[in-house]
Each structure stands twice: as structure tokens, then as C-alpha cells.
PDB file of C-alpha atoms and ligand atoms in Angstrom:
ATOM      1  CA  UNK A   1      29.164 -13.425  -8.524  1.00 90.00           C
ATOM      2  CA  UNK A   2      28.066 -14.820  -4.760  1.00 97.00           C
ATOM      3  CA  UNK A   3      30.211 -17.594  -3.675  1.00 98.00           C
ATOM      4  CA  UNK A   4      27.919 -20.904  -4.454  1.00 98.00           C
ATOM      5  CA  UNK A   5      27.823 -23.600  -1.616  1.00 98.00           C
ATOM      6  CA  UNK A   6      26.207 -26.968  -0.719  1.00 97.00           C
ATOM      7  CA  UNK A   7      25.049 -27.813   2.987  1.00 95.00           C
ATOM      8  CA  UNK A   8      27.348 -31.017   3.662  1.00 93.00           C
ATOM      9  CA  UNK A   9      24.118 -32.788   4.123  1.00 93.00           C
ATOM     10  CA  UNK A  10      22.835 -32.978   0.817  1.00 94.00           C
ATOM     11  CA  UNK A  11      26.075 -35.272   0.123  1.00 94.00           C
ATOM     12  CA  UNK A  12      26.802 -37.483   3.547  1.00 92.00           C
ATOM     13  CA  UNK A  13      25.467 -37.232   7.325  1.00 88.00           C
ATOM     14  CA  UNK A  14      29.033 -37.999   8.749  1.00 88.00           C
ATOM     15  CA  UNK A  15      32.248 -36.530  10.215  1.00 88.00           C
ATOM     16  CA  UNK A  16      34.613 -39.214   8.887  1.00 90.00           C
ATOM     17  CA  UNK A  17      36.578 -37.164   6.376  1.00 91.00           C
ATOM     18  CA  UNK A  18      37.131 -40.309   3.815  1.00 91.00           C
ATOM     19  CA  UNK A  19      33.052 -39.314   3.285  1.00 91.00           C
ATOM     20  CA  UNK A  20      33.192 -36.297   3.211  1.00 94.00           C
ATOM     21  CA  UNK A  21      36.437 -36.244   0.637  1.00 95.00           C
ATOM     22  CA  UNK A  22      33.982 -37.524  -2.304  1.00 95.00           C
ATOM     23  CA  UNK A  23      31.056 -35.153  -1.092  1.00 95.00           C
ATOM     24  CA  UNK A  24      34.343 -32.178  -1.493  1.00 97.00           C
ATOM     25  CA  UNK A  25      35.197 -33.539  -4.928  1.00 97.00           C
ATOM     26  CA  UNK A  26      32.093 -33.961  -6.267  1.00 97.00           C
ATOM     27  CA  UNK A  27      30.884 -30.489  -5.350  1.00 98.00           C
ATOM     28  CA  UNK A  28      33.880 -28.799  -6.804  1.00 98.00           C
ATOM     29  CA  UNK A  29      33.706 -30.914  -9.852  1.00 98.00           C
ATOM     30  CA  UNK A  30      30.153 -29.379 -10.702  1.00 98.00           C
ATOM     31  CA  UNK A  31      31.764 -25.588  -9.567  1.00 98.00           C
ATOM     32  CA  UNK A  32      30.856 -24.983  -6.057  1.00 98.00           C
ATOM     33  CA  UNK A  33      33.192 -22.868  -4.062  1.00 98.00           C
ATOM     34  CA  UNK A  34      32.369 -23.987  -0.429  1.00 98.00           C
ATOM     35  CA  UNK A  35      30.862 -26.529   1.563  1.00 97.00           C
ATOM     36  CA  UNK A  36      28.883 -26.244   4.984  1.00 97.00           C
ATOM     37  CA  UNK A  37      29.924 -27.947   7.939  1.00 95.00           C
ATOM     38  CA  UNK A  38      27.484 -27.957  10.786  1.00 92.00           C
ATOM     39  CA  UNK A  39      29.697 -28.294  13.802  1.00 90.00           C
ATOM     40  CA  UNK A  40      27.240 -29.923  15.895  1.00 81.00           C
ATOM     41  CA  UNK A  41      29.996 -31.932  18.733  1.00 87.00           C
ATOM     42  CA  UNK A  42      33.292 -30.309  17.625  1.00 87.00           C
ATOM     43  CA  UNK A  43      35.176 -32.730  19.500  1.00 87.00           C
ATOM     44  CA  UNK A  44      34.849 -35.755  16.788  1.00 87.00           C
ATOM     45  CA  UNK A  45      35.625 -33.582  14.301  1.00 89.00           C
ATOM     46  CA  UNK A  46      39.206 -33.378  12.879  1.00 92.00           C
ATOM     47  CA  UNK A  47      39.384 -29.733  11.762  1.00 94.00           C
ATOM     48  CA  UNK A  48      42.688 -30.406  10.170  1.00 94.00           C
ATOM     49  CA  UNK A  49      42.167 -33.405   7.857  1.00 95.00           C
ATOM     50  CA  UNK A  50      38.563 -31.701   6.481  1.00 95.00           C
ATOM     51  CA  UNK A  51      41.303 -28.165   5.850  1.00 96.00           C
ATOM     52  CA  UNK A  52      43.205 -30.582   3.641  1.00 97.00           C
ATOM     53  CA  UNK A  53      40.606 -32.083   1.637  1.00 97.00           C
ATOM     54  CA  UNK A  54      38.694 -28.637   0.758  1.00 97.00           C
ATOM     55  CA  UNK A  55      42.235 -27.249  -0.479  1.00 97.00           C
ATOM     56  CA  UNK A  56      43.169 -30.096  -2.215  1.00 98.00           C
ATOM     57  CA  UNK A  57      39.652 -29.230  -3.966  1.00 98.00           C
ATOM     58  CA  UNK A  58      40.066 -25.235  -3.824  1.00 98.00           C
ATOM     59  CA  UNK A  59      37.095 -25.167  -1.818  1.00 97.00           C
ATOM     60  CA  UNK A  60      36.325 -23.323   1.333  1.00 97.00           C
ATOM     61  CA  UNK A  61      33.741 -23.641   4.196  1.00 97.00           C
ATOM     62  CA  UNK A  62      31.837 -22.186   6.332  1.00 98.00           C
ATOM     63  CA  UNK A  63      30.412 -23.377   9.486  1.00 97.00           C
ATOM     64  CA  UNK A  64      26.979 -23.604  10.572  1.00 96.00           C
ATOM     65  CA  UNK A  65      25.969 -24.195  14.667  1.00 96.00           C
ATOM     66  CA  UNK A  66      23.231 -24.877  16.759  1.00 96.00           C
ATOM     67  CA  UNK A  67      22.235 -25.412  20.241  1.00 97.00           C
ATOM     68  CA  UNK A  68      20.370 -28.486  22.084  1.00 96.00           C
ATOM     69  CA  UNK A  69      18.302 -27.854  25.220  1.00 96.00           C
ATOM     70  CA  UNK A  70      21.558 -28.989  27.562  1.00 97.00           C
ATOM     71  CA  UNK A  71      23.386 -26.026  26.256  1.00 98.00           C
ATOM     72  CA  UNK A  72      20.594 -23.441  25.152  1.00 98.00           C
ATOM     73  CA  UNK A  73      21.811 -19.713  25.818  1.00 98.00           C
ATOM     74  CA  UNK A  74      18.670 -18.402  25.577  1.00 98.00           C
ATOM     75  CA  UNK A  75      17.856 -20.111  29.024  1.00 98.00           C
ATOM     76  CA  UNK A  76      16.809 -18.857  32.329  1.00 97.00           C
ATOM     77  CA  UNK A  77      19.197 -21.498  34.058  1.00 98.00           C
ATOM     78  CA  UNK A  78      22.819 -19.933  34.716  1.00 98.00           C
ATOM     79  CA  UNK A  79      24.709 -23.639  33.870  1.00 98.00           C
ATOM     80  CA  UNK A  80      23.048 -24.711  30.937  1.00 98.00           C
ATOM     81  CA  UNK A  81      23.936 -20.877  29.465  1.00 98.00           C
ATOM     82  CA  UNK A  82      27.445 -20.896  30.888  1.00 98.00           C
ATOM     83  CA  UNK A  83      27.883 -24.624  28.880  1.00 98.00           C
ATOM     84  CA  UNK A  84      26.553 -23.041  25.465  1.00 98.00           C
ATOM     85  CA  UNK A  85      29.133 -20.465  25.793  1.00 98.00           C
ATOM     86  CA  UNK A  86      31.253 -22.845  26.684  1.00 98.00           C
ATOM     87  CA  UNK A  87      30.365 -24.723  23.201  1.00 97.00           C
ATOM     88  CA  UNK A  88      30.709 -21.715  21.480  1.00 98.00           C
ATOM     89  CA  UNK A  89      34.538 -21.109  21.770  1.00 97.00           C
ATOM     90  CA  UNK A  90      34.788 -24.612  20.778  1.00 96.00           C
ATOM     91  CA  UNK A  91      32.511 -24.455  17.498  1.00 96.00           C
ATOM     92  CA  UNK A  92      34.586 -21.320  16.969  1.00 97.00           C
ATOM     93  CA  UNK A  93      38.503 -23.040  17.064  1.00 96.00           C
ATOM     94  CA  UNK A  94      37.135 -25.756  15.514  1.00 95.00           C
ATOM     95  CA  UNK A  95      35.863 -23.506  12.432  1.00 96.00           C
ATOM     96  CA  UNK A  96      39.478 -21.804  12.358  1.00 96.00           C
ATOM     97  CA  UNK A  97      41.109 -24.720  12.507  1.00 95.00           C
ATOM     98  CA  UNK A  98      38.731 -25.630   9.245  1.00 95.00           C
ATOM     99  CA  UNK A  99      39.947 -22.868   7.624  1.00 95.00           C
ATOM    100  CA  UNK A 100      36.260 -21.067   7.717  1.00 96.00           C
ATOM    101  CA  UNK A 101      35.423 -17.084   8.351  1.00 92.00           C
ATOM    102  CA  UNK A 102      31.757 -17.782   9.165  1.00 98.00           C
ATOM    103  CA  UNK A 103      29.714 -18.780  11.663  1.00 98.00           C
ATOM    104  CA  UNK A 104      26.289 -19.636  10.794  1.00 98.00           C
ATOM    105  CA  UNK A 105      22.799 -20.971  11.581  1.00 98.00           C
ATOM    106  CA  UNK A 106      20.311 -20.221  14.409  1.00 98.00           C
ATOM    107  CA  UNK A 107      23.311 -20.197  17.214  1.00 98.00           C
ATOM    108  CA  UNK A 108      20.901 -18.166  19.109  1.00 98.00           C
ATOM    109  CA  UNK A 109      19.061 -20.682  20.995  1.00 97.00           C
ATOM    110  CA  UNK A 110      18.170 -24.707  21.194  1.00 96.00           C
ATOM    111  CA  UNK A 111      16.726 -25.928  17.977  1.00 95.00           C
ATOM    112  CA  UNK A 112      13.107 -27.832  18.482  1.00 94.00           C
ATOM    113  CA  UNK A 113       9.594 -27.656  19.036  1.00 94.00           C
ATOM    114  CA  UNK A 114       9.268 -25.684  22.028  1.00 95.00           C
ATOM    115  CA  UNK A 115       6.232 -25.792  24.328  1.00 94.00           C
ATOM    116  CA  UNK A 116       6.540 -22.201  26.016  1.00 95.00           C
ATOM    117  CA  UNK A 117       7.118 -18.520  25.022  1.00 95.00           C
ATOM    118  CA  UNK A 118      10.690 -17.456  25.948  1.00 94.00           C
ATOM    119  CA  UNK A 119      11.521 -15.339  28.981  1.00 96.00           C
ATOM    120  CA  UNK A 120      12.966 -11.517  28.243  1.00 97.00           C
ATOM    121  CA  UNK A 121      15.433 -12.856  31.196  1.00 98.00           C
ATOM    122  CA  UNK A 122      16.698 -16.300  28.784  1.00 98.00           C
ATOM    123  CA  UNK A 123      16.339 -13.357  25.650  1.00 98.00           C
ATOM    124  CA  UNK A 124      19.111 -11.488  27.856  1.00 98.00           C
ATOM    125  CA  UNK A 125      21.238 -14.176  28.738  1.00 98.00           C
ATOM    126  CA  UNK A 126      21.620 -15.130  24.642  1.00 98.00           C
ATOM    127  CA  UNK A 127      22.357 -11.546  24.191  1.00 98.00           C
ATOM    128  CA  UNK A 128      24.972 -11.453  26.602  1.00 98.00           C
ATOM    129  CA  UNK A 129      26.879 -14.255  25.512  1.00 98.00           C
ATOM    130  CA  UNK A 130      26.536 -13.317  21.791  1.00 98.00           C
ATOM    131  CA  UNK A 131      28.317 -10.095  22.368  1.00 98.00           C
ATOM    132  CA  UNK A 132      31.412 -11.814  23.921  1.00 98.00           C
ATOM    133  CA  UNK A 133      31.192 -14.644  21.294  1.00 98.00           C
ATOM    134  CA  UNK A 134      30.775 -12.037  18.731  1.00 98.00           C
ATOM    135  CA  UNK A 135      34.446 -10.823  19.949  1.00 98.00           C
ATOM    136  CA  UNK A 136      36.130 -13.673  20.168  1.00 98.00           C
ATOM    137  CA  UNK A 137      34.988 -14.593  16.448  1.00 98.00           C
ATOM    138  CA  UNK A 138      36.051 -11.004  15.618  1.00 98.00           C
ATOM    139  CA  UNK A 139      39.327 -11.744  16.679  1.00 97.00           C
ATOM    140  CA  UNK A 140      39.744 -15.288  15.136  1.00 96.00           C
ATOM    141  CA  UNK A 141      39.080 -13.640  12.001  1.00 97.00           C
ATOM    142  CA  UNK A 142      35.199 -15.105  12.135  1.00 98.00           C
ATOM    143  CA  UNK A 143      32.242 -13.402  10.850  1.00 98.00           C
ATOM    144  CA  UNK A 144      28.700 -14.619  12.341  1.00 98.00           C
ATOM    145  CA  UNK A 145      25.994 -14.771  10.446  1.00 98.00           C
ATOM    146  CA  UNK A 146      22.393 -15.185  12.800  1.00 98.00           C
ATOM    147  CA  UNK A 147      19.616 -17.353  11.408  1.00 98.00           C
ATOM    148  CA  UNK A 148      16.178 -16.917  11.950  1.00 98.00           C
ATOM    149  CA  UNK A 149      14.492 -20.508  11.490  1.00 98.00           C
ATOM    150  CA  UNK A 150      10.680 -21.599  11.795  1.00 98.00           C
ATOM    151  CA  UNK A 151       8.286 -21.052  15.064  1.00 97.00           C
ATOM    152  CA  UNK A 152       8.047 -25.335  15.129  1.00 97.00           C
ATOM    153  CA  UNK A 153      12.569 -25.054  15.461  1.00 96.00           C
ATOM    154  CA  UNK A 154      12.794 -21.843  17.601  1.00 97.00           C
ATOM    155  CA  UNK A 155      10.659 -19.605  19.839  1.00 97.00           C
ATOM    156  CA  UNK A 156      12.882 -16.961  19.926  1.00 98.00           C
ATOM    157  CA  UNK A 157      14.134 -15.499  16.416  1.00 98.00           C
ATOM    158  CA  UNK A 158      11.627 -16.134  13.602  1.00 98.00           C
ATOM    159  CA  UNK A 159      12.217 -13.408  11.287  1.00 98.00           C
ATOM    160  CA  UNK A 160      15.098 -10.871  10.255  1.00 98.00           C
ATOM    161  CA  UNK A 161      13.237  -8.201  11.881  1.00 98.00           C
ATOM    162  CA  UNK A 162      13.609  -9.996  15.305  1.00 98.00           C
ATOM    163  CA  UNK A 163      17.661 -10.659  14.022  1.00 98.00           C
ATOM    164  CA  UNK A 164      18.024  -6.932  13.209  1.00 98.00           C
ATOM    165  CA  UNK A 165      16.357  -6.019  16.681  1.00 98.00           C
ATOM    166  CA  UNK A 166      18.527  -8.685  18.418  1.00 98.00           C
ATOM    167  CA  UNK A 167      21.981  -7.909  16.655  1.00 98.00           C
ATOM    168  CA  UNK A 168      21.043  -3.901  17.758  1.00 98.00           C
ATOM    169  CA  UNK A 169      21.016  -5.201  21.412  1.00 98.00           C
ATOM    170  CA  UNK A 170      24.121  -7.034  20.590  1.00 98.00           C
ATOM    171  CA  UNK A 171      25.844  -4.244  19.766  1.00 98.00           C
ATOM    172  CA  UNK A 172      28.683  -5.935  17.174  1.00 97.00           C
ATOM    173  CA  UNK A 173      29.316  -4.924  13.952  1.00 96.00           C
ATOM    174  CA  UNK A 174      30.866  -8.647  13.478  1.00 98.00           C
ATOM    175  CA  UNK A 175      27.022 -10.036  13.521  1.00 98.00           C
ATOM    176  CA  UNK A 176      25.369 -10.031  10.359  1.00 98.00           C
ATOM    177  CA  UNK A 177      21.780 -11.686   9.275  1.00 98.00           C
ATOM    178  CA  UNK A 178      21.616 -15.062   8.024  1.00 98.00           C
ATOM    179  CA  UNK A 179      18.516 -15.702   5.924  1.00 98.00           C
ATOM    180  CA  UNK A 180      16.880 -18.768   4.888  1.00 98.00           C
ATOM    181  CA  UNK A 181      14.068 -19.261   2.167  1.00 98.00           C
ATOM    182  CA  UNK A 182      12.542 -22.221   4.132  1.00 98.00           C
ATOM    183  CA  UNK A 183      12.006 -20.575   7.231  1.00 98.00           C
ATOM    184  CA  UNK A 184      10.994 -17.380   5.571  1.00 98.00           C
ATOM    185  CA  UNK A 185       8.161 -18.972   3.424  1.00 98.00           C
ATOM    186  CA  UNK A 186       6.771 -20.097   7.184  1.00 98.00           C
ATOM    187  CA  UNK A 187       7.348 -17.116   8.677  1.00 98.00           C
ATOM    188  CA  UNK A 188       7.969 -13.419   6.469  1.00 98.00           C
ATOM    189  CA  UNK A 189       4.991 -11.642   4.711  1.00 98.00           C
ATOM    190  CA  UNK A 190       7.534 -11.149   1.933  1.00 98.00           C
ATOM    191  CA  UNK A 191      10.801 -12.980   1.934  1.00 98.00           C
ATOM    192  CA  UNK A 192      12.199 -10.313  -0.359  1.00 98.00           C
ATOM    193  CA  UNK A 193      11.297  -7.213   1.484  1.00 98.00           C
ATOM    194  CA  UNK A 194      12.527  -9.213   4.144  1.00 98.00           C
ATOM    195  CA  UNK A 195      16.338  -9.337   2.978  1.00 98.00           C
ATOM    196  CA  UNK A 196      16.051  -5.586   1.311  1.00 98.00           C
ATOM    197  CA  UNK A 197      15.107  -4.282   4.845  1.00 98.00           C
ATOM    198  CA  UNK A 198      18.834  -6.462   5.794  1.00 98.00           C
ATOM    199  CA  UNK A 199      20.795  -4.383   3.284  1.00 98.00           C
ATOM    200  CA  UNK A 200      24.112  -4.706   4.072  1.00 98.00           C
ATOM    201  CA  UNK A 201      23.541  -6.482   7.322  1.00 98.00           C
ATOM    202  CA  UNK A 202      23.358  -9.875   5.229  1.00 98.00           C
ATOM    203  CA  UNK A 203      25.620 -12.051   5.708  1.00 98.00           C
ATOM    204  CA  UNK A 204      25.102 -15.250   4.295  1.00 98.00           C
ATOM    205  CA  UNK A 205      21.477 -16.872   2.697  1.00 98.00           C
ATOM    206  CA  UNK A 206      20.530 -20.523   2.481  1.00 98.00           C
ATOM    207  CA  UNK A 207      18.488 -21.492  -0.206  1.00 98.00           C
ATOM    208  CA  UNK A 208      15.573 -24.381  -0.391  1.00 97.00           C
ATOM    209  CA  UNK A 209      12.537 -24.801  -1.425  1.00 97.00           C
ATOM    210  CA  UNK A 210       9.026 -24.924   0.485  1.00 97.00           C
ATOM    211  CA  UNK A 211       9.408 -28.798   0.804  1.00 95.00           C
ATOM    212  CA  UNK A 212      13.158 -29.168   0.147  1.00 95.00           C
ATOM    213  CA  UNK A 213      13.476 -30.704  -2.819  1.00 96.00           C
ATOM    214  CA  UNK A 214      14.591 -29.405  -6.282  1.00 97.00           C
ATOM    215  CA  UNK A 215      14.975 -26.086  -6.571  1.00 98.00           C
ATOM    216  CA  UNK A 216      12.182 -24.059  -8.806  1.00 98.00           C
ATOM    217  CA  UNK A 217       9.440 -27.145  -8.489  1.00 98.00           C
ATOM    218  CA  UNK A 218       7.585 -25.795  -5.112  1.00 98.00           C
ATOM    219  CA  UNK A 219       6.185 -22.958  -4.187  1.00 98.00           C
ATOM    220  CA  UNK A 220       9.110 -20.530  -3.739  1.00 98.00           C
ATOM    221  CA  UNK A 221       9.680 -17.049  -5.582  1.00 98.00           C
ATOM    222  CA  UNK A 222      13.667 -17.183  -6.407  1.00 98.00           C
ATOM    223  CA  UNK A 223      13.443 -14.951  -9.010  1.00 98.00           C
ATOM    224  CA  UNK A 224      11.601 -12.520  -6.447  1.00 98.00           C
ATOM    225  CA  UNK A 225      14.784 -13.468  -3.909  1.00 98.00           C
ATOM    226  CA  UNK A 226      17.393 -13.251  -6.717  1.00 98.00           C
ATOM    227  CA  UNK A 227      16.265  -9.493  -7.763  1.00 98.00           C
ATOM    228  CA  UNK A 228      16.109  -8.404  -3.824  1.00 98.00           C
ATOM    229  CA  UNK A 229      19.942 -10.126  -3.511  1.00 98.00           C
ATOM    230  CA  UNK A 230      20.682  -8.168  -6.618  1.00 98.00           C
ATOM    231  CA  UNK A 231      19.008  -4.706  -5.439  1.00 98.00           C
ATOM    232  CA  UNK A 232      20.770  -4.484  -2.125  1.00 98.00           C
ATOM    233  CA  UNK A 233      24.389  -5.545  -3.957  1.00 98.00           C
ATOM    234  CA  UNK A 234      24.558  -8.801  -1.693  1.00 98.00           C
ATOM    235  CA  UNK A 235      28.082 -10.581  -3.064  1.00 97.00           C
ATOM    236  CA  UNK A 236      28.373 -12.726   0.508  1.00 98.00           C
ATOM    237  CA  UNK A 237      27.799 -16.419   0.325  1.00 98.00           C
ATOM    238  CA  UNK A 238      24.810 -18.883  -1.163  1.00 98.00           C
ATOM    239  CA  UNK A 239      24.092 -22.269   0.065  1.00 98.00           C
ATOM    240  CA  UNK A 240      22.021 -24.549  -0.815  1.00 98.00           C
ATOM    241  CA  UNK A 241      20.671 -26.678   1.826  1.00 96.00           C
ATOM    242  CA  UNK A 242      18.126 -29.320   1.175  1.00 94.00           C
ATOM    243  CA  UNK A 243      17.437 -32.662   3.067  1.00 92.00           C
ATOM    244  CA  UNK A 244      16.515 -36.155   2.360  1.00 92.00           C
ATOM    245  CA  UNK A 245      15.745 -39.150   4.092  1.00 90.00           C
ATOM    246  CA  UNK A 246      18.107 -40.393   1.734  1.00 90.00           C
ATOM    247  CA  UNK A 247      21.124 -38.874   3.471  1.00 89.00           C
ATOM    248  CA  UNK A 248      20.615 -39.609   7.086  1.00 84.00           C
ATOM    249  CA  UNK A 249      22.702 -37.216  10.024  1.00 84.00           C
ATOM    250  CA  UNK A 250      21.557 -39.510  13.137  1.00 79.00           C
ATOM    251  CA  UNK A 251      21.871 -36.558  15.829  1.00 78.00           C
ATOM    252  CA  UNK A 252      20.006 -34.109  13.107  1.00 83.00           C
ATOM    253  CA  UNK A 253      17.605 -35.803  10.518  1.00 86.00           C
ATOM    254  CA  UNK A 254      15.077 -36.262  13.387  1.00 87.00           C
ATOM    255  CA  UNK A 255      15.430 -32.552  14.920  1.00 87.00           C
ATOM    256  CA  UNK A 256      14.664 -31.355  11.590  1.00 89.00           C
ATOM    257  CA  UNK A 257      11.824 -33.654  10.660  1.00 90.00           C
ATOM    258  CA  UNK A 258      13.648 -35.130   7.607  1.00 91.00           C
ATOM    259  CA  UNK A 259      11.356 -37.981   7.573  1.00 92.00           C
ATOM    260  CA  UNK A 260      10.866 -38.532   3.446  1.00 93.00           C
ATOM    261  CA  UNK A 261      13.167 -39.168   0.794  1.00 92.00           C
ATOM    262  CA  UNK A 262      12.277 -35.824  -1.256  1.00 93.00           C
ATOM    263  CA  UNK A 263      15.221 -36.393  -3.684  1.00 94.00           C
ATOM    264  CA  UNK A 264      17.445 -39.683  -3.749  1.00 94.00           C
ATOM    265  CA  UNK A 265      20.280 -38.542  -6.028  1.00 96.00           C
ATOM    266  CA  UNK A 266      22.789 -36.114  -4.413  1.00 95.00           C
ATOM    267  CA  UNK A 267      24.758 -35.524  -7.587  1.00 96.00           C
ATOM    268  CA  UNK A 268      21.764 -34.831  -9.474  1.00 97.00           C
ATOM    269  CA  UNK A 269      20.295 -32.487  -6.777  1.00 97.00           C
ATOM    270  CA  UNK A 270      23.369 -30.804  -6.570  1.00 97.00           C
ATOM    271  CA  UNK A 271      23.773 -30.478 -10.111  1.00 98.00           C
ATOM    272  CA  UNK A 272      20.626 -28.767 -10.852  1.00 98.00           C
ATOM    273  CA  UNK A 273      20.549 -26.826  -7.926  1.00 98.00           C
ATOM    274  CA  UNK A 274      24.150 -25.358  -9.078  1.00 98.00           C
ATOM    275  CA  UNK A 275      22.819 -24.009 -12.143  1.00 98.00           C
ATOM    276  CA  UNK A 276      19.743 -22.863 -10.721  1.00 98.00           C
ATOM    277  CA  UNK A 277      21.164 -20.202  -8.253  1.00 98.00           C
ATOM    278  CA  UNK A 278      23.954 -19.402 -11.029  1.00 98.00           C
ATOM    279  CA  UNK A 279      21.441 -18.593 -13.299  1.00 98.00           C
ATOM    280  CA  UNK A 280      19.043 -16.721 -11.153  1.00 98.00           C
ATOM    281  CA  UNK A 281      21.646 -15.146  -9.428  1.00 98.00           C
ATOM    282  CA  UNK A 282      23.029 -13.882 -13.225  1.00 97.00           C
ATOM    283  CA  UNK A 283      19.510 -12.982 -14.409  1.00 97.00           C
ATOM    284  CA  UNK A 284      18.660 -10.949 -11.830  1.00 97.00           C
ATOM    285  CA  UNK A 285      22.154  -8.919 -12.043  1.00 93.00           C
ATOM    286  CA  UNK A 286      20.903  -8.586 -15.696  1.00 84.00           C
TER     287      UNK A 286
HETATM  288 MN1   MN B 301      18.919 -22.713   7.122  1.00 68.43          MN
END
């Protein structure tokens, strides 16, 4: 059975870890096995005390990162690339000191709506620093795991065939795919074909639905996802990460266009969504 997880947003947009002790209890109470923290400013966040809490709740986490256009390494300017690697190492001791083994999310470039193709020269520069953050994660024990998202969040990786292609130039064997069933609705002719041609270069798989809300009432094929996880023996981690304008992340609601309160009851959502991926996840196994 995949490790089950909740996005730390679908329970409380803040860093103060007297929220995000209930959020930790409340998932493990309905059976998850790990949060996700998105390190977005690792310096206000106190890897040590959120360590404590998910033990004291036999949880784990994993850590999810993106850029912002002042520290984009996909850029053509030398500084702003030489700060995102910079940020990097940071996210990274900040996730050890967590107690995670993955880095996650579309770390490849600044998340938003850009207004230009990228350059093959800003394409290099992210490749370059992703092989030398790919070692240093290697050697603090740290998996990463690239996300493709949406063409309105990033104009450079939109679908696991551009990871795959990207991860080759890489070169590390400590870079796996991330995929997400939001951005792949947008963007894959098939979503499953799309993780069978990842094999076992998955590492970790967000699930949502077309809008966001609950799980199984939007447009979404999970049991066409569950039997593609199932075919190419994927036992890596599961989250679930859905938004509301009900939980509100000031620096991240916005970036990600959370502008309506799809669902209002995290417990619920949580709930339902638990059983949901447990059951598909069984069914398809058969
Ligand atoms: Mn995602």
C-alpha cells in the first residue's frame, strides 16, 4: 500500500507549529501517514518543533518547493539563478532537519503566469543547478521528485515527457518524476499513459480533482490513474492536495488562483478523500 498524505494546506495556511499540531493530529487520526510541507521561506520555519509534532503523531513529511521570479533558476540573469541555488540548500536542511526524504513540487522554475517562452540559455542554467542540488539532496539522504504543473504556473515543464527529457539532461539517478492530476488534466493527452511512460522514474503523485474539490465529483479518471499506479508497481507516496478559499496561505492562495471556497470543511475533505485513494488504490491492485 502507497504511503497516503495530505498537502498541509487543506488543514491551515501557517508555519506556527501550535496550527499545524491539530492539522498533524487530525490527519493521523483519520490514517494518513505524512503531511506536506511546502517550504516556501525556510527561515520562519522551525524544522525542529514540526519533527516533534509528526512523531508524536507517527507521521512523516515530505517537502514540497517552489521558486518566485527573484530566485527563478530557469533565468537568463546569473544573480537571480545563483540566489535560487542559494534557496535550494536551504529548502534542503530545512527538510532534513524536518525529518523528510523528499523534495517535491515544480522546483524547476518560478511559479506564475508567464508572458514569454523560456530561453534554451535560462533551460540550461535550471539544469545546471539541479544536478548539483540533486547531489547535495543525494547526500542528505533526500530524494527529489520534479513536478510538471500547468502552462498558466510554468513555461518551462508542462508534462512528464518534458520531466523525463529534463531529468536525462540532469543526469541523476536521485531525480525522479513528480506527477500531478490537476496539471495533467490541463496539459497530458492521457494522464495515465502519462505516468506508465514514468515507470519507475515516479517518485511521488499528487492527487486533485479538475476543480479541486472532493475527490470523484469532477471530471477526473482515478480509477484510470489508480490501474496505471498499479500496472507500473508504483508503492512511493500519494498526496492529496486540494485548495480552498477557506484555508488561506497569504504568500500562496493568490499564486495559485485559490479564489473560491470549493470545500469549507477540512476534516470532512480529508476524510473522504482518505478513503477515496485507499480504496482506488486497493481496487486497482485487485
Ligand atoms: Mn501539485
Amino acid at each position: 500500500m502507497n504511503p497516503l498524505g495530505t498537502h498541509f494546506q487543506v488543514w491551515v495556511g501557517s508555519w506556527d507549529p501550535e496550527e499545524i499540531r491539530p492539522a498533524a493530529e487530525k490527519a493521523a487520526a483519520i490514517g494518513y501517514d505524512f503531511l506536506e510541507l511546502p517550504v516556501r521561506a525556510p527561515e520562519t520555519v522551525d524544522g525542529e518543533a514540526i519533527a516533534r509534532i509528526l512523531e508524536a503523531n507517527g507521521m512523516f513529511c515530505t517537502t514540497s518547493f517552489i521558486h518566485t521570479p527573484d530566485t527563478d533558476i530557469a533565468s537568463e540573469d546569473a544573480d537571480i539563478v545563483a540566489k535560487g541555488e542559494a534557496l535550494m540548500y536551504e529548502a534542503l536542511a530545512k527538510a532534513r532537519d524536518m525529518g523528510s526524504t523528499r523534495l517535491v513540487g515544480g522546483f524547476h522554475s518560478s511559479l506564475k503566469k508567464h508572458d514569454t517562452a523560456r530561453t534554451p540559455a535560462g533551460r540550461q542554467n535550471a539544469v545546471d543547478v539541479l544536478r548539483r542540488v540533486a547531489e547535495r539532496a543525494r547526500e542528505m539522504g533526500i530524494v527529489m521528485c520534479l513536478e510538471p504543473l500547468n502552462r498558466y504556473e510554468s513555461n518551462l515543464i508542462n508534462t512528464g515527457g518534458q520531466a523525463l527529457e529534463m531529468i536525462d539532461e540532469i543526469g541523476s539517478d536521485n531525480m525522479f518524476v513528480h506527477l500531478d492530476s490537476f496539471h495533467m488534466n490541463i496539459e497530458e493527452a492521457s494522464p495515465a499513459n502519462a505516468l506508465r511512460e514514468c515507470g519507475d522514474r515516479l517518485g511521488y503523485v499528487h492527487l486533485a480533482e479538475n476543480f479541486r474539490g472532493y475527490l470523484g465529483t469532477g471530471t477526473i479518471d482515478f480509477p484510470a490513474i489508480f490501474k496505471a499506479l498499479a500496472e507500473i508497481n508504483y508503492d512511493g507516496p500519494i498526496a492529496l492536495e486540494v485548495f480552498s478559499a477557506a484555508v488561506v496561505d497569504p504568500a500562496h492562495s493568490a499564486r495559485l488562483a485559490i479564489w473560491r471556497e470549493v470545500w469549507s470543511d477540512s476534516e470532512d475533505m480529508a476524510g473522504h478523500a482518505f478513503k477515496f485513494m485507499r480504496d482506488g488504490v486497493e481496487a486497482a491492485r485487485g
